[in-house]
Short mmCIF file of C-alpha atoms in Angstrom, two decimals:
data_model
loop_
_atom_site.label_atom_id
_atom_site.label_comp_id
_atom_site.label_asym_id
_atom_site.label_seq_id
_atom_site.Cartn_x
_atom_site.Cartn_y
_atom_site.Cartn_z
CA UNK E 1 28.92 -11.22 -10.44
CA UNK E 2 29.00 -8.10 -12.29
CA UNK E 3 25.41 -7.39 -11.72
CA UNK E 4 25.12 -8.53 -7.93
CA UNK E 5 28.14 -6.17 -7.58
CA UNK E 6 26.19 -2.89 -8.95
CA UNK E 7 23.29 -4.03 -6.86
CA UNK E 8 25.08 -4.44 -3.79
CA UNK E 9 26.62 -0.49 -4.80
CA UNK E 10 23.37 0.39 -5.25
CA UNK E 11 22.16 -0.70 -1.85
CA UNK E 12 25.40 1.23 -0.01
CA UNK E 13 25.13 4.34 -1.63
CA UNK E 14 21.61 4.71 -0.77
CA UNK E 15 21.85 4.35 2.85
CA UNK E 16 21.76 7.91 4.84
CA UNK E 17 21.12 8.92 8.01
CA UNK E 18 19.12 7.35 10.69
CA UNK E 19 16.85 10.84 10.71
CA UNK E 20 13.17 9.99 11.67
CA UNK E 21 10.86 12.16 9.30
CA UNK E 22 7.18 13.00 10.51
CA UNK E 23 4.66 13.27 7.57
CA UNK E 24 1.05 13.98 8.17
CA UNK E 25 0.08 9.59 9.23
CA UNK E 26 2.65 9.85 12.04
CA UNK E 27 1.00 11.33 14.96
CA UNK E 28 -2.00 8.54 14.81
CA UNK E 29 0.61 5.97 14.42
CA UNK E 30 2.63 6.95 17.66
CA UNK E 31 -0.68 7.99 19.69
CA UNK E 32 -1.93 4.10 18.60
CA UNK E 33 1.44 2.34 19.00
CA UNK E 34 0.91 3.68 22.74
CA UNK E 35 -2.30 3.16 23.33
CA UNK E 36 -1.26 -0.42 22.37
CA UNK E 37 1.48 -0.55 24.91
CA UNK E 38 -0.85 0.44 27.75
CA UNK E 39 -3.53 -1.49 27.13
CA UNK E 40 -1.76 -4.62 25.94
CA UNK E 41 -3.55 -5.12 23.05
CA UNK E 42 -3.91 -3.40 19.23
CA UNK E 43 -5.39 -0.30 19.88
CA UNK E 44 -5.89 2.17 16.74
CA UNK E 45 -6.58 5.86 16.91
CA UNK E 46 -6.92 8.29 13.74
CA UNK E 47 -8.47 5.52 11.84
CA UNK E 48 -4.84 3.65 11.33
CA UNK E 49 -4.60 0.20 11.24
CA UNK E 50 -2.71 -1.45 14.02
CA UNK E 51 0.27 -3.51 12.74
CA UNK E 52 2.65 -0.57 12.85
CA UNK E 53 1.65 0.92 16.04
CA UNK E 54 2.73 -2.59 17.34
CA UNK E 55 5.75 -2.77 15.89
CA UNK E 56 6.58 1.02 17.48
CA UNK E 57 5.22 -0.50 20.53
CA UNK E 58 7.52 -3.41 20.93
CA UNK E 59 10.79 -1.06 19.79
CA UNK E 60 9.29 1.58 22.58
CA UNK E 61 8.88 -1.38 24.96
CA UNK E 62 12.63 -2.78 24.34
CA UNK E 63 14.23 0.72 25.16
CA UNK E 64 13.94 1.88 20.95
CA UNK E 65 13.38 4.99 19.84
CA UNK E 66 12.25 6.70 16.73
CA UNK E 67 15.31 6.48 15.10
CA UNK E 68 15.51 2.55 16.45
CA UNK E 69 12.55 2.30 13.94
CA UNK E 70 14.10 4.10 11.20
CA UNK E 71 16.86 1.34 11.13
CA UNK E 72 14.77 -1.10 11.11
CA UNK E 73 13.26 -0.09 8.42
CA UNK E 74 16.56 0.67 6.21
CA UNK E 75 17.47 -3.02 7.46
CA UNK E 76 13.98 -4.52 5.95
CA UNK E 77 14.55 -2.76 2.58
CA UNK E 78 17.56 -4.00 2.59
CA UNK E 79 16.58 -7.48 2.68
CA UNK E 80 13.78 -6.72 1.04
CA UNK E 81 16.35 -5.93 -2.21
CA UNK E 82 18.31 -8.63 -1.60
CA UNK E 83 15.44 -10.99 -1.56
CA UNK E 84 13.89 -9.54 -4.50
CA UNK E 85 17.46 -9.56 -6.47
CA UNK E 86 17.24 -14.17 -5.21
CA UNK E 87 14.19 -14.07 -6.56
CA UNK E 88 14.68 -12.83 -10.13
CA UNK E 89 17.81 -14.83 -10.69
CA UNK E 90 16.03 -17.61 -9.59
CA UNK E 91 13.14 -17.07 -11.90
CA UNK E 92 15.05 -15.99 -14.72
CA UNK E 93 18.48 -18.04 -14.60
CA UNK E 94 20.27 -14.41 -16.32
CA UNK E 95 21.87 -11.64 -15.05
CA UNK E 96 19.73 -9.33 -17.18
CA UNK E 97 16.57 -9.96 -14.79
CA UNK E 98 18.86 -7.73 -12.28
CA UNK E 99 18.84 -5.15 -13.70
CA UNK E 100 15.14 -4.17 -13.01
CA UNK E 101 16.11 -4.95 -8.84
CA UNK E 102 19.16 -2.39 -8.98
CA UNK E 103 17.19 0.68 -10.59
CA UNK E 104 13.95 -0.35 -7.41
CA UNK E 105 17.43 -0.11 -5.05
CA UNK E 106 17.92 3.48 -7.05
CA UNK E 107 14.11 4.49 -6.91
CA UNK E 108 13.42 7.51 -4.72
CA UNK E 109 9.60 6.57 -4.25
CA UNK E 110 10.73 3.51 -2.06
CA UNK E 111 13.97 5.02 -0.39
CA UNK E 112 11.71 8.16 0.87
CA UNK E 113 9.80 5.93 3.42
CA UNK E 114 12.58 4.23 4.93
CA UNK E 115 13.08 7.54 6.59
CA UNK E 116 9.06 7.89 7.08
CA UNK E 117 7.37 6.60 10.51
CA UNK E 118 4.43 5.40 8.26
CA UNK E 119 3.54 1.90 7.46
CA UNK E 120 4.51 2.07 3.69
CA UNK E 121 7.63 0.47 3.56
CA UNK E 122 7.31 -2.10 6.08
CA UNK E 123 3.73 -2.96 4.25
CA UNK E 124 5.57 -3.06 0.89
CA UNK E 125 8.24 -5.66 2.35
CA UNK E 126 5.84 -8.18 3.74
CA UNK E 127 3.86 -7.82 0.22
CA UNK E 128 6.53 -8.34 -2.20
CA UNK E 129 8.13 -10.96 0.07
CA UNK E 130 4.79 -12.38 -0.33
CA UNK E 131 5.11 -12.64 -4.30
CA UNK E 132 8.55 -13.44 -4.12
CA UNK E 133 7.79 -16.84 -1.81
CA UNK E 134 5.20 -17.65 -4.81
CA UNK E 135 7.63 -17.25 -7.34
CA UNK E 136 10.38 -19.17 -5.45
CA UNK E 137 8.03 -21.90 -4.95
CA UNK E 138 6.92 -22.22 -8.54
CA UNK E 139 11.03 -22.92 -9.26
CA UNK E 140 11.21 -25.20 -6.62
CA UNK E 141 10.85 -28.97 -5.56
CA UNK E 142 7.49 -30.45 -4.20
CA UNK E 143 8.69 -30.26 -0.63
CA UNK E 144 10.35 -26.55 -0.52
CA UNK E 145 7.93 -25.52 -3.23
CA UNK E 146 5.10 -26.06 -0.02
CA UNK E 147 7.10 -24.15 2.54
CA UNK E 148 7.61 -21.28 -0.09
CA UNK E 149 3.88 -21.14 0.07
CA UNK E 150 3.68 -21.73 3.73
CA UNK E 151 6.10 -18.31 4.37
CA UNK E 152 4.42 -16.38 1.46
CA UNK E 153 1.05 -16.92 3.10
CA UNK E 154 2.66 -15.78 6.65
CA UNK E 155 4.02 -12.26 4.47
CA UNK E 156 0.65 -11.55 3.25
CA UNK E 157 -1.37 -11.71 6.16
CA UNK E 158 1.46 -9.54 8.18
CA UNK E 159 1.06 -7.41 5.18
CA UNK E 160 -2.85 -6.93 5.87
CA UNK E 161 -2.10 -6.13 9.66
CA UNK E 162 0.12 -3.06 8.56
CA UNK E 163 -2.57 -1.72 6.00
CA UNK E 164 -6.34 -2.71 5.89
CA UNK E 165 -6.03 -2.13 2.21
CA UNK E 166 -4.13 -4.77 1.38
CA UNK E 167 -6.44 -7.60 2.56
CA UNK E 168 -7.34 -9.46 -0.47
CA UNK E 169 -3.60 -10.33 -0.71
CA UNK E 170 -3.89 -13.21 1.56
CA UNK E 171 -6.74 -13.84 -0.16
CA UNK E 172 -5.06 -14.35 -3.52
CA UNK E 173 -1.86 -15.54 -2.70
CA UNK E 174 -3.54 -18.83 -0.65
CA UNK E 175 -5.44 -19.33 -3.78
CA UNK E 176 -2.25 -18.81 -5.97
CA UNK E 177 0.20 -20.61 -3.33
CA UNK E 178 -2.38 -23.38 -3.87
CA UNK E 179 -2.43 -23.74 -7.15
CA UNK E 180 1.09 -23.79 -7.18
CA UNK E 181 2.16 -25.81 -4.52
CA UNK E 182 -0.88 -28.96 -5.37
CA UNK E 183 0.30 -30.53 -2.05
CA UNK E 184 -0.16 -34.18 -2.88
CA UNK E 185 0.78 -35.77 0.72
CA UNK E 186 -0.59 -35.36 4.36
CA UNK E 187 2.69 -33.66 5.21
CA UNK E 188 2.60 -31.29 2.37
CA UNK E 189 -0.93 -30.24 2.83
CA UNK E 190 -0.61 -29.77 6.70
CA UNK E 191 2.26 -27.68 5.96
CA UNK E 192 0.14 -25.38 4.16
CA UNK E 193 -2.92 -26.00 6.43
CA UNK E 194 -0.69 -24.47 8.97
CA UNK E 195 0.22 -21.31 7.36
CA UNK E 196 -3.35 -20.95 6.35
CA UNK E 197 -4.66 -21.59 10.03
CA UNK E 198 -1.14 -19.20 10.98
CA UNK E 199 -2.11 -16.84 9.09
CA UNK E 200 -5.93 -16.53 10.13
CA UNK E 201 -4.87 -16.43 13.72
CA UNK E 202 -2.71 -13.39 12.86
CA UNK E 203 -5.05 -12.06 10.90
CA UNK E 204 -8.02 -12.23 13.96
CA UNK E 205 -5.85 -10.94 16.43
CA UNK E 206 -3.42 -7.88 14.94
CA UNK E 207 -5.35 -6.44 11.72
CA UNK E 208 -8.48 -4.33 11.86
CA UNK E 209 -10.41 -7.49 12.74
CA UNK E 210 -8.76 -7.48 16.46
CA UNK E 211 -8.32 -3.71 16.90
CA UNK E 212 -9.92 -1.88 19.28
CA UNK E 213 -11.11 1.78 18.23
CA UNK E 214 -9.99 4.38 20.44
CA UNK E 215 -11.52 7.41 19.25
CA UNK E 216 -14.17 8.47 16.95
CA UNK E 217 -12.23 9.29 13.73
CA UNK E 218 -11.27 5.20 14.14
CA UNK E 219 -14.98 4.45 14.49
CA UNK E 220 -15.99 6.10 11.20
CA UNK E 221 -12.73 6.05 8.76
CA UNK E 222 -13.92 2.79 6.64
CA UNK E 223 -17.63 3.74 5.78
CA UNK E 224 -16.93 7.52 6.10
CA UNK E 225 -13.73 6.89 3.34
CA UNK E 226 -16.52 4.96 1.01
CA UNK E 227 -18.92 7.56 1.15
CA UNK E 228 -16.29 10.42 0.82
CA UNK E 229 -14.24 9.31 -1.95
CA UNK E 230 -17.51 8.34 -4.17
CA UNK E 231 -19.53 11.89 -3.17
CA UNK E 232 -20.05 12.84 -6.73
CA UNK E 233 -21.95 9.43 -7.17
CA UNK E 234 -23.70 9.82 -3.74
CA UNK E 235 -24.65 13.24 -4.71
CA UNK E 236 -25.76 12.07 -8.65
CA UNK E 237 -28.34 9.41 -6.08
CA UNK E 238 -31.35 9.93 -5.37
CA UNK E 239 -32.03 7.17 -3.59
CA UNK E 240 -28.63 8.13 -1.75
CA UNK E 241 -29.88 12.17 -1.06
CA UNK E 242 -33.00 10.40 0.22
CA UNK E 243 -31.12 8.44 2.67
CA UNK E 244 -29.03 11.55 3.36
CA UNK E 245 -32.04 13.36 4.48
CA UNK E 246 -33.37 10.48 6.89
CA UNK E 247 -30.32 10.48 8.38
CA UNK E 248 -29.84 13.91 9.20
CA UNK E 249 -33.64 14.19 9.61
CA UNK E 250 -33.85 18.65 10.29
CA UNK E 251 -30.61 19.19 9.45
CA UNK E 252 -30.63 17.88 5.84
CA UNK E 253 -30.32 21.12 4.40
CA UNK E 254 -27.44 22.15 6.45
CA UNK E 255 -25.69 18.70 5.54
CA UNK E 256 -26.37 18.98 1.73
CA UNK E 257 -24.86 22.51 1.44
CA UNK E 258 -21.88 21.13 3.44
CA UNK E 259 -21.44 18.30 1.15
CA UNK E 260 -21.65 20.45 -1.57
CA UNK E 261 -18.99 22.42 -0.28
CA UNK E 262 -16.95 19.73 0.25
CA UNK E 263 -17.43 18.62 -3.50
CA UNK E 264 -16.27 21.84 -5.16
CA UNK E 265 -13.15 22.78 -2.42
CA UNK E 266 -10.01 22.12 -4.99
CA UNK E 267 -11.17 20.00 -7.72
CA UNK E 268 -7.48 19.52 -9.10
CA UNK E 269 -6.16 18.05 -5.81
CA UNK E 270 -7.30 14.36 -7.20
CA UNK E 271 -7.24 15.04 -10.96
CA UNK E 272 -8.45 11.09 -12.17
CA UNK E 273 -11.16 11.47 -8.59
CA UNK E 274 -12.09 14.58 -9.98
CA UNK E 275 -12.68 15.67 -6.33
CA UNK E 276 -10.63 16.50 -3.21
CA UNK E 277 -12.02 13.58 -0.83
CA UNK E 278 -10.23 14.80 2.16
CA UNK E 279 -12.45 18.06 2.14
CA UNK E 280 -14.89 15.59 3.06
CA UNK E 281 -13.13 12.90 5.43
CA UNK E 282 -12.05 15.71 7.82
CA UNK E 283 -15.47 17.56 8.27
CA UNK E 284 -16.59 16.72 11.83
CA UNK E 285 -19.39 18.16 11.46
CA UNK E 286 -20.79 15.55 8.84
CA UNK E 287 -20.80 13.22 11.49
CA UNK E 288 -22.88 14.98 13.68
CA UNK E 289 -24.90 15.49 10.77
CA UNK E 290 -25.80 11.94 9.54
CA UNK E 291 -25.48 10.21 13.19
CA UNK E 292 -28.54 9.49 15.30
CA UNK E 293 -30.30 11.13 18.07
CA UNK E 294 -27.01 9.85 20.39
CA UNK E 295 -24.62 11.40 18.00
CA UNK E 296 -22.33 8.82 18.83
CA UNK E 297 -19.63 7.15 16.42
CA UNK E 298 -21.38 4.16 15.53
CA UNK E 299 -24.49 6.32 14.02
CA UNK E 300 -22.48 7.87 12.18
CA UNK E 301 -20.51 5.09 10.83
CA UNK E 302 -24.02 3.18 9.98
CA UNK E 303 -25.11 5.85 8.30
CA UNK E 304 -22.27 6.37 6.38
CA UNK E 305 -22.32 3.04 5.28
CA UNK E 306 -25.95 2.67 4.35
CA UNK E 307 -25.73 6.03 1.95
CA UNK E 308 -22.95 4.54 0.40
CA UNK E 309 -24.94 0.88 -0.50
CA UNK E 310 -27.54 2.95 -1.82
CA UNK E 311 -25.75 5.26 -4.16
CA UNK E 312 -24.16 2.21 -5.44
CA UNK E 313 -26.72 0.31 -6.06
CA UNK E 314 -28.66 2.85 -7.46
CA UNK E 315 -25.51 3.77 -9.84
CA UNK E 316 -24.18 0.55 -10.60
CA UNK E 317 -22.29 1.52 -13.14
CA UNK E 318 -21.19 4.45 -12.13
CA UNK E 319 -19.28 3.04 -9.80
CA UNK E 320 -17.84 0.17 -12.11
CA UNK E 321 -16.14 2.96 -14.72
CA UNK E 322 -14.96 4.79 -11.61
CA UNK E 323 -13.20 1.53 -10.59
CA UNK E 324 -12.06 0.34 -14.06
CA UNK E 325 -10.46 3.85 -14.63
CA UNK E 326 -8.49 3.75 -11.47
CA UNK E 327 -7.80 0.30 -12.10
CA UNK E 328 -6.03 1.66 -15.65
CA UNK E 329 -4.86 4.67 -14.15
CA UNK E 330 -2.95 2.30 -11.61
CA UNK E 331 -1.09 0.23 -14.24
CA UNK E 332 -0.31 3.34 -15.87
CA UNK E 333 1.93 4.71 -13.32
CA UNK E 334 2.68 1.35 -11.91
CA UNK E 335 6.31 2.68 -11.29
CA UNK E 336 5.17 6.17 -10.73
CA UNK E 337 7.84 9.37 -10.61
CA UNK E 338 7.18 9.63 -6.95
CA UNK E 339 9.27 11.47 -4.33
CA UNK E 340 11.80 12.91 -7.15
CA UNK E 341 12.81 15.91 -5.37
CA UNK E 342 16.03 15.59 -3.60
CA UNK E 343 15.31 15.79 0.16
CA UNK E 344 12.24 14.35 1.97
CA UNK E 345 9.79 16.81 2.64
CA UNK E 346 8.84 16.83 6.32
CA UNK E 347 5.93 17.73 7.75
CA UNK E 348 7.04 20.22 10.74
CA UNK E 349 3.33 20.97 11.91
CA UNK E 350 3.34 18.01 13.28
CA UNK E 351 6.14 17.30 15.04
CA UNK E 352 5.25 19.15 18.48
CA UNK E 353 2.29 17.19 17.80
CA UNK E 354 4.26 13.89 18.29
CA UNK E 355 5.90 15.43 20.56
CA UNK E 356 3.02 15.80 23.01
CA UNK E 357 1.59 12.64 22.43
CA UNK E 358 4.47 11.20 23.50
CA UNK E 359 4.31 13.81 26.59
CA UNK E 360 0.80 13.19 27.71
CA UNK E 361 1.42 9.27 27.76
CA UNK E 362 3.73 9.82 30.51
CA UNK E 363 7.07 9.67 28.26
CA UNK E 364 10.02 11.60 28.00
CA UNK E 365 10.09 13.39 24.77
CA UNK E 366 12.94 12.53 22.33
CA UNK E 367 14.34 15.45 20.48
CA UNK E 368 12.62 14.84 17.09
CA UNK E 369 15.66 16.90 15.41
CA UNK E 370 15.11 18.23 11.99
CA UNK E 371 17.00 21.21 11.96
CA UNK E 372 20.42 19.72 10.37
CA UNK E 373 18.56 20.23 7.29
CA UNK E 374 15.97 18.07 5.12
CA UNK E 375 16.90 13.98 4.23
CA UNK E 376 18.39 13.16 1.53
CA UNK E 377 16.42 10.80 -0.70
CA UNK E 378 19.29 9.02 -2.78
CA UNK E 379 20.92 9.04 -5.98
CA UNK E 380 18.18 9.68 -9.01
CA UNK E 381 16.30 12.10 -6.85
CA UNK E 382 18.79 14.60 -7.50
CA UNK E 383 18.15 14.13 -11.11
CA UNK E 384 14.66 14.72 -11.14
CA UNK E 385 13.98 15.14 -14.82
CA UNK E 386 15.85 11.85 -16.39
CA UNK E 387 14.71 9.88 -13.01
CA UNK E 388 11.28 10.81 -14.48
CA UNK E 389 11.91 9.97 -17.98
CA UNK E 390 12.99 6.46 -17.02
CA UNK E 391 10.43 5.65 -14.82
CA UNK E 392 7.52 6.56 -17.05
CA UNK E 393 9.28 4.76 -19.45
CA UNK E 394 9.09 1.90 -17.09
CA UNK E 395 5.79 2.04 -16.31
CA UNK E 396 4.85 1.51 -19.80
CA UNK E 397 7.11 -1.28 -20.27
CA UNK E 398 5.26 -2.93 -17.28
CA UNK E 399 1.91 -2.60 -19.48
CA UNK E 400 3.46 -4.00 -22.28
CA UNK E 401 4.64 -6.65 -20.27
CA UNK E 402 1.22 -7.30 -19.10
CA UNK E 403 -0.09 -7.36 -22.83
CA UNK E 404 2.40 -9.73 -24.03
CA UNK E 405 1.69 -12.38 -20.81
CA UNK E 406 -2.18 -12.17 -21.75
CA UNK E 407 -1.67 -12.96 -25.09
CA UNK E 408 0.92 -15.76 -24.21
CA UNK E 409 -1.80 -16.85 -21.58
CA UNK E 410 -4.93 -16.83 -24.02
CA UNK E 411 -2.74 -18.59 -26.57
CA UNK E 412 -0.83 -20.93 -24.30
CA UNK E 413 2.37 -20.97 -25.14
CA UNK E 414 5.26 -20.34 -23.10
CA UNK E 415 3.88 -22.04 -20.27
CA UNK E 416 6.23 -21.37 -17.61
CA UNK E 417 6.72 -17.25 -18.28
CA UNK E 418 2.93 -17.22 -18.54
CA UNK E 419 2.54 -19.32 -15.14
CA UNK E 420 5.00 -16.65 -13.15
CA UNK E 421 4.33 -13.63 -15.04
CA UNK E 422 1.01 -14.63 -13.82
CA UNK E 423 1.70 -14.70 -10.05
CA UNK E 424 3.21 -11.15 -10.42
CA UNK E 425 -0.14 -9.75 -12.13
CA UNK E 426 -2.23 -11.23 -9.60
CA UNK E 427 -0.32 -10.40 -6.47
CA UNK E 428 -0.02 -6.71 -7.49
CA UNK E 429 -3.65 -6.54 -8.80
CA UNK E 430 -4.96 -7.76 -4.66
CA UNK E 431 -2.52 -5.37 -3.90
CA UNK E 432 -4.03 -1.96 -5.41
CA UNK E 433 -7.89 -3.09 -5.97
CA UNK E 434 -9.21 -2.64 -2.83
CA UNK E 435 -7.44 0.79 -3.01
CA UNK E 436 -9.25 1.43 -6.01
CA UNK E 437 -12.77 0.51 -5.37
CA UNK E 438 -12.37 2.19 -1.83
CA UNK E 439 -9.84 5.11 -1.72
CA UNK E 440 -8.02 7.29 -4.86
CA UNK E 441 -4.93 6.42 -6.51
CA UNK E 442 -4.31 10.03 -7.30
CA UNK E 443 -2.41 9.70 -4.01
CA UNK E 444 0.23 8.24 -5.69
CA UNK E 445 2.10 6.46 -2.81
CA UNK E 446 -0.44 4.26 -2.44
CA UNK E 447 1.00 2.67 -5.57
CA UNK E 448 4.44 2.45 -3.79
CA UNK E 449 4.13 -0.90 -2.63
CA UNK E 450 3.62 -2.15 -5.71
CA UNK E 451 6.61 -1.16 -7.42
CA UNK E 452 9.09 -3.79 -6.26
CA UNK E 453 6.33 -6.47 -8.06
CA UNK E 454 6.89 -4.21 -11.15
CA UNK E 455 10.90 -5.01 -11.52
CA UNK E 456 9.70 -8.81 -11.21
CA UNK E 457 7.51 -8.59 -14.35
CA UNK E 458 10.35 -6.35 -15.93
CA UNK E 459 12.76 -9.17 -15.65
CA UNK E 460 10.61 -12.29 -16.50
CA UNK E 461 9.29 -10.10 -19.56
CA UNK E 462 12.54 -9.15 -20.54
CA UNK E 463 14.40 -12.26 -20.19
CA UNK E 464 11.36 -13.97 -22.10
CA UNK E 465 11.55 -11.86 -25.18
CA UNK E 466 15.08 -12.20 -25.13
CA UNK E 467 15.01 -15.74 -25.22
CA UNK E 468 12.08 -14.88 -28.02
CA UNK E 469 14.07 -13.13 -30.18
CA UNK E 470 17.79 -15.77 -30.07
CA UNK E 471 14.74 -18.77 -30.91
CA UNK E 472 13.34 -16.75 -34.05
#
């Protein structure tokens, strides 16, 4: 009781203000999420995938506002705590596996984009509700132990609608769900043929799959994001220079000086990249560059995506280390010191900007008002340098966690920490890899999502050794 109670205080205390905060993702999220309510179908623009437009566009459609979406979002990390906090006592049986839930209700990483009209938060609910249904439904009976799957497959596959990135979760937790669940009757395997079939349909019509691009920067993000964020491979290619300069045929010279350019503009931005990738995703004149004789998007986005092929498969390896050390630089800050200072820093550049998108779609423009002062994060944000400390700290308990499950796994003992443990390491693995083979994990909010699955492995690991050290 004493630990539900401080995690229930935790939750209160964190709650502020319904203040919608505009970052940098937020005017291709609005301009999309109205696209999508005038055509009547996902529409993306700015190269943003389309389940959070849709969710603006329903709260825009049912008389919401931006703040409407903002509580929302408070409400699903709410639940999401909640859930999380069922799950671990669940799992664990002790109030000790709490205490990992009540310092992700204290994070500031996770309580800074429940103000944010980005797709972070919701996209780390549906993911860790995802995990959570797995681990519920290795605890459970044959019966509910199927349904567990059944909604864990559903969270996934809303998961890859809000964020293309995340699409090897469904992947892995229909593999893992069946695994776990070994439906042995034709009513438990149509329950989970269901979900699966649910989940596809979902899938077809509201991720990337079912979008329609409405713009060029849509048209080109995927294979222009590849080729960006591996340029100092592309450029180490020859095979990939020679494709270069078919592409852009008598402007070759003018596109390899760019991309050179683009290389060396602030090589600290992405210290572990090694390169600032943006420099290159937001030169429109690249895509002029490398597109056809028509110039159009689609030129541009083939050639994109052949010059990437070639430079990796003319650099295999290359390519492998550059994935292996963001792969290690991800479990590293697995519960990174993200969004520590004590007010959420707004972006105010672009709030006119949402501001006229909303005009020019034939809306009245809500007062987007940020001049009360910045948000307020929550309570370890105003303690920057011990929230730091503990969270580092954390994040290397979470590797040592990780160590001690693979050696229980190789050795086989503890079967049923290794066989949960297990279902955390997988789920947040699908969750970051396509991240790291594609994009940078310098950006460290891309880890975000992940954190939540980080307090599960905290409190199997720690009730585990516990239990460890009262047997010895």
């Amino acid at each position: 009781m004493l630990a539900w109670t401080a995690l229930l205080v935790a939750i209160v205390v964190s709650f502020r203000p319904t203040v919608p905060v505009i970052w940098g993702d937020t005017p291709p999220f609005v301009e999309s999420a109205l696209l999508t309510l005038e055509t009547g179908r996902p529409t993306v623009a700015g190269g943003r995938d389309p389940g959070y437009p849709a969710l603006l566009a329903v709260t825009v459609a049912f008389g919401g506002d931006l703040s409407t979406v903002v509580r929302l979002q408070q409400a699903a990390w709410a639940v999401l705590m909640l859930a999380l906090a069922a799950t671990a006592q669940t799992a664990t049986r002790n109030a000790a596996g709490l205490v990992p839930i009540i310092l992700v209700a204290l994070y500031p990483g996770l309580l800074l984009f429940r103000h944010v009209l980005t797709a972070d938060l919701l996209f780390a609910v549906f993911l860790n509700l995802a995990a959570a249904g797995l681990l519920v439904a290795n605890c459970a009976g044959r019966t509910a132990r199927c349904c567990a799957v059944a909604a864990a497959v559903l969270c996934a596959a809303v998961a890859a609608c809000l964020r293309s990135q995340g699409m090897l979760v469904p992947i892995a937790t229909v593999l893992v769900g069946a695994c776990v669940a070994r439906p042995d009757t034709p009513a438990r395997v149509a329950v989970i043929a269901l979900s699966v079939a649910a989940a596809l349909a979902l899938l077809a019509a509201g991720s990337r799959f079912g979008a329609s691009d409405s713009d060029q920067s849509s048209t080109v993000f995927l294979p222009k994001t590849l080729f960006c964020n591996h340029l100092n491979i592309v450029l180490a290619s020859d095979a990939a220079r020679r494709e270069i300069v078919s592409a852009a045929g008598d402007r070759a010279d003018a596109t390899m000086a760019r991309l050179a350019a683009d290389f060396a503009a602030e090589p600290g931005r992405w210290p572990v990249l090694g390169f600032f990738g943006d420099a290159c995703l937001f030169d429109a004149a690249l895509d002029r560059d490398v597109a056809d004789d028509t110039g159009n998007a689609v030129g541009a986005a083939s050639a994109y995506r052949s010059i990437f092929l070639a430079a990796v498969r003319d650099r295999p390896l290359a390519y492998a280390g550059k994935f292996v050390h963001q792969m290690a630089y991800g479990a590293s800050v697995a519960w990174p010191p993200y969004g520590l200072e004590p007010a959420i820093p707004v972006s105010t550049d672009d709030v006119p900007l949402v501001s006229d998108i909303i005009t020019r779609h034939g809306r009245a423009a809500e007062p987007i008002d940020l001049q009360g002062g910045p948000v307020r994060i929550g309570l370890l944000s105003d303690l920057p340098g011990i929230s730091a400390y503990l969270f580092k700290a954390l994040s290397t308990a979470f590797v040592i966690a990780v160590l001690f499950w693979a050696v229980t796994a190789v050795w086989r003992r503890r079967p049923e920490f290794s066989a949960r443990a297990g279902i955390v390491v997988v789920m947040w693995a699908a969750s970051i890899v396509t991240a790291a083979g594609a994009h940078t994990l310098d950006v460290w909010r891309y880890l975000v999502p992940a954190v939540p699955m980080v307090s599960l492995m905290l409190s199997l690991c720690a009730v585990e050794l516990a239990a460890c050290l009262r047997r010895d």
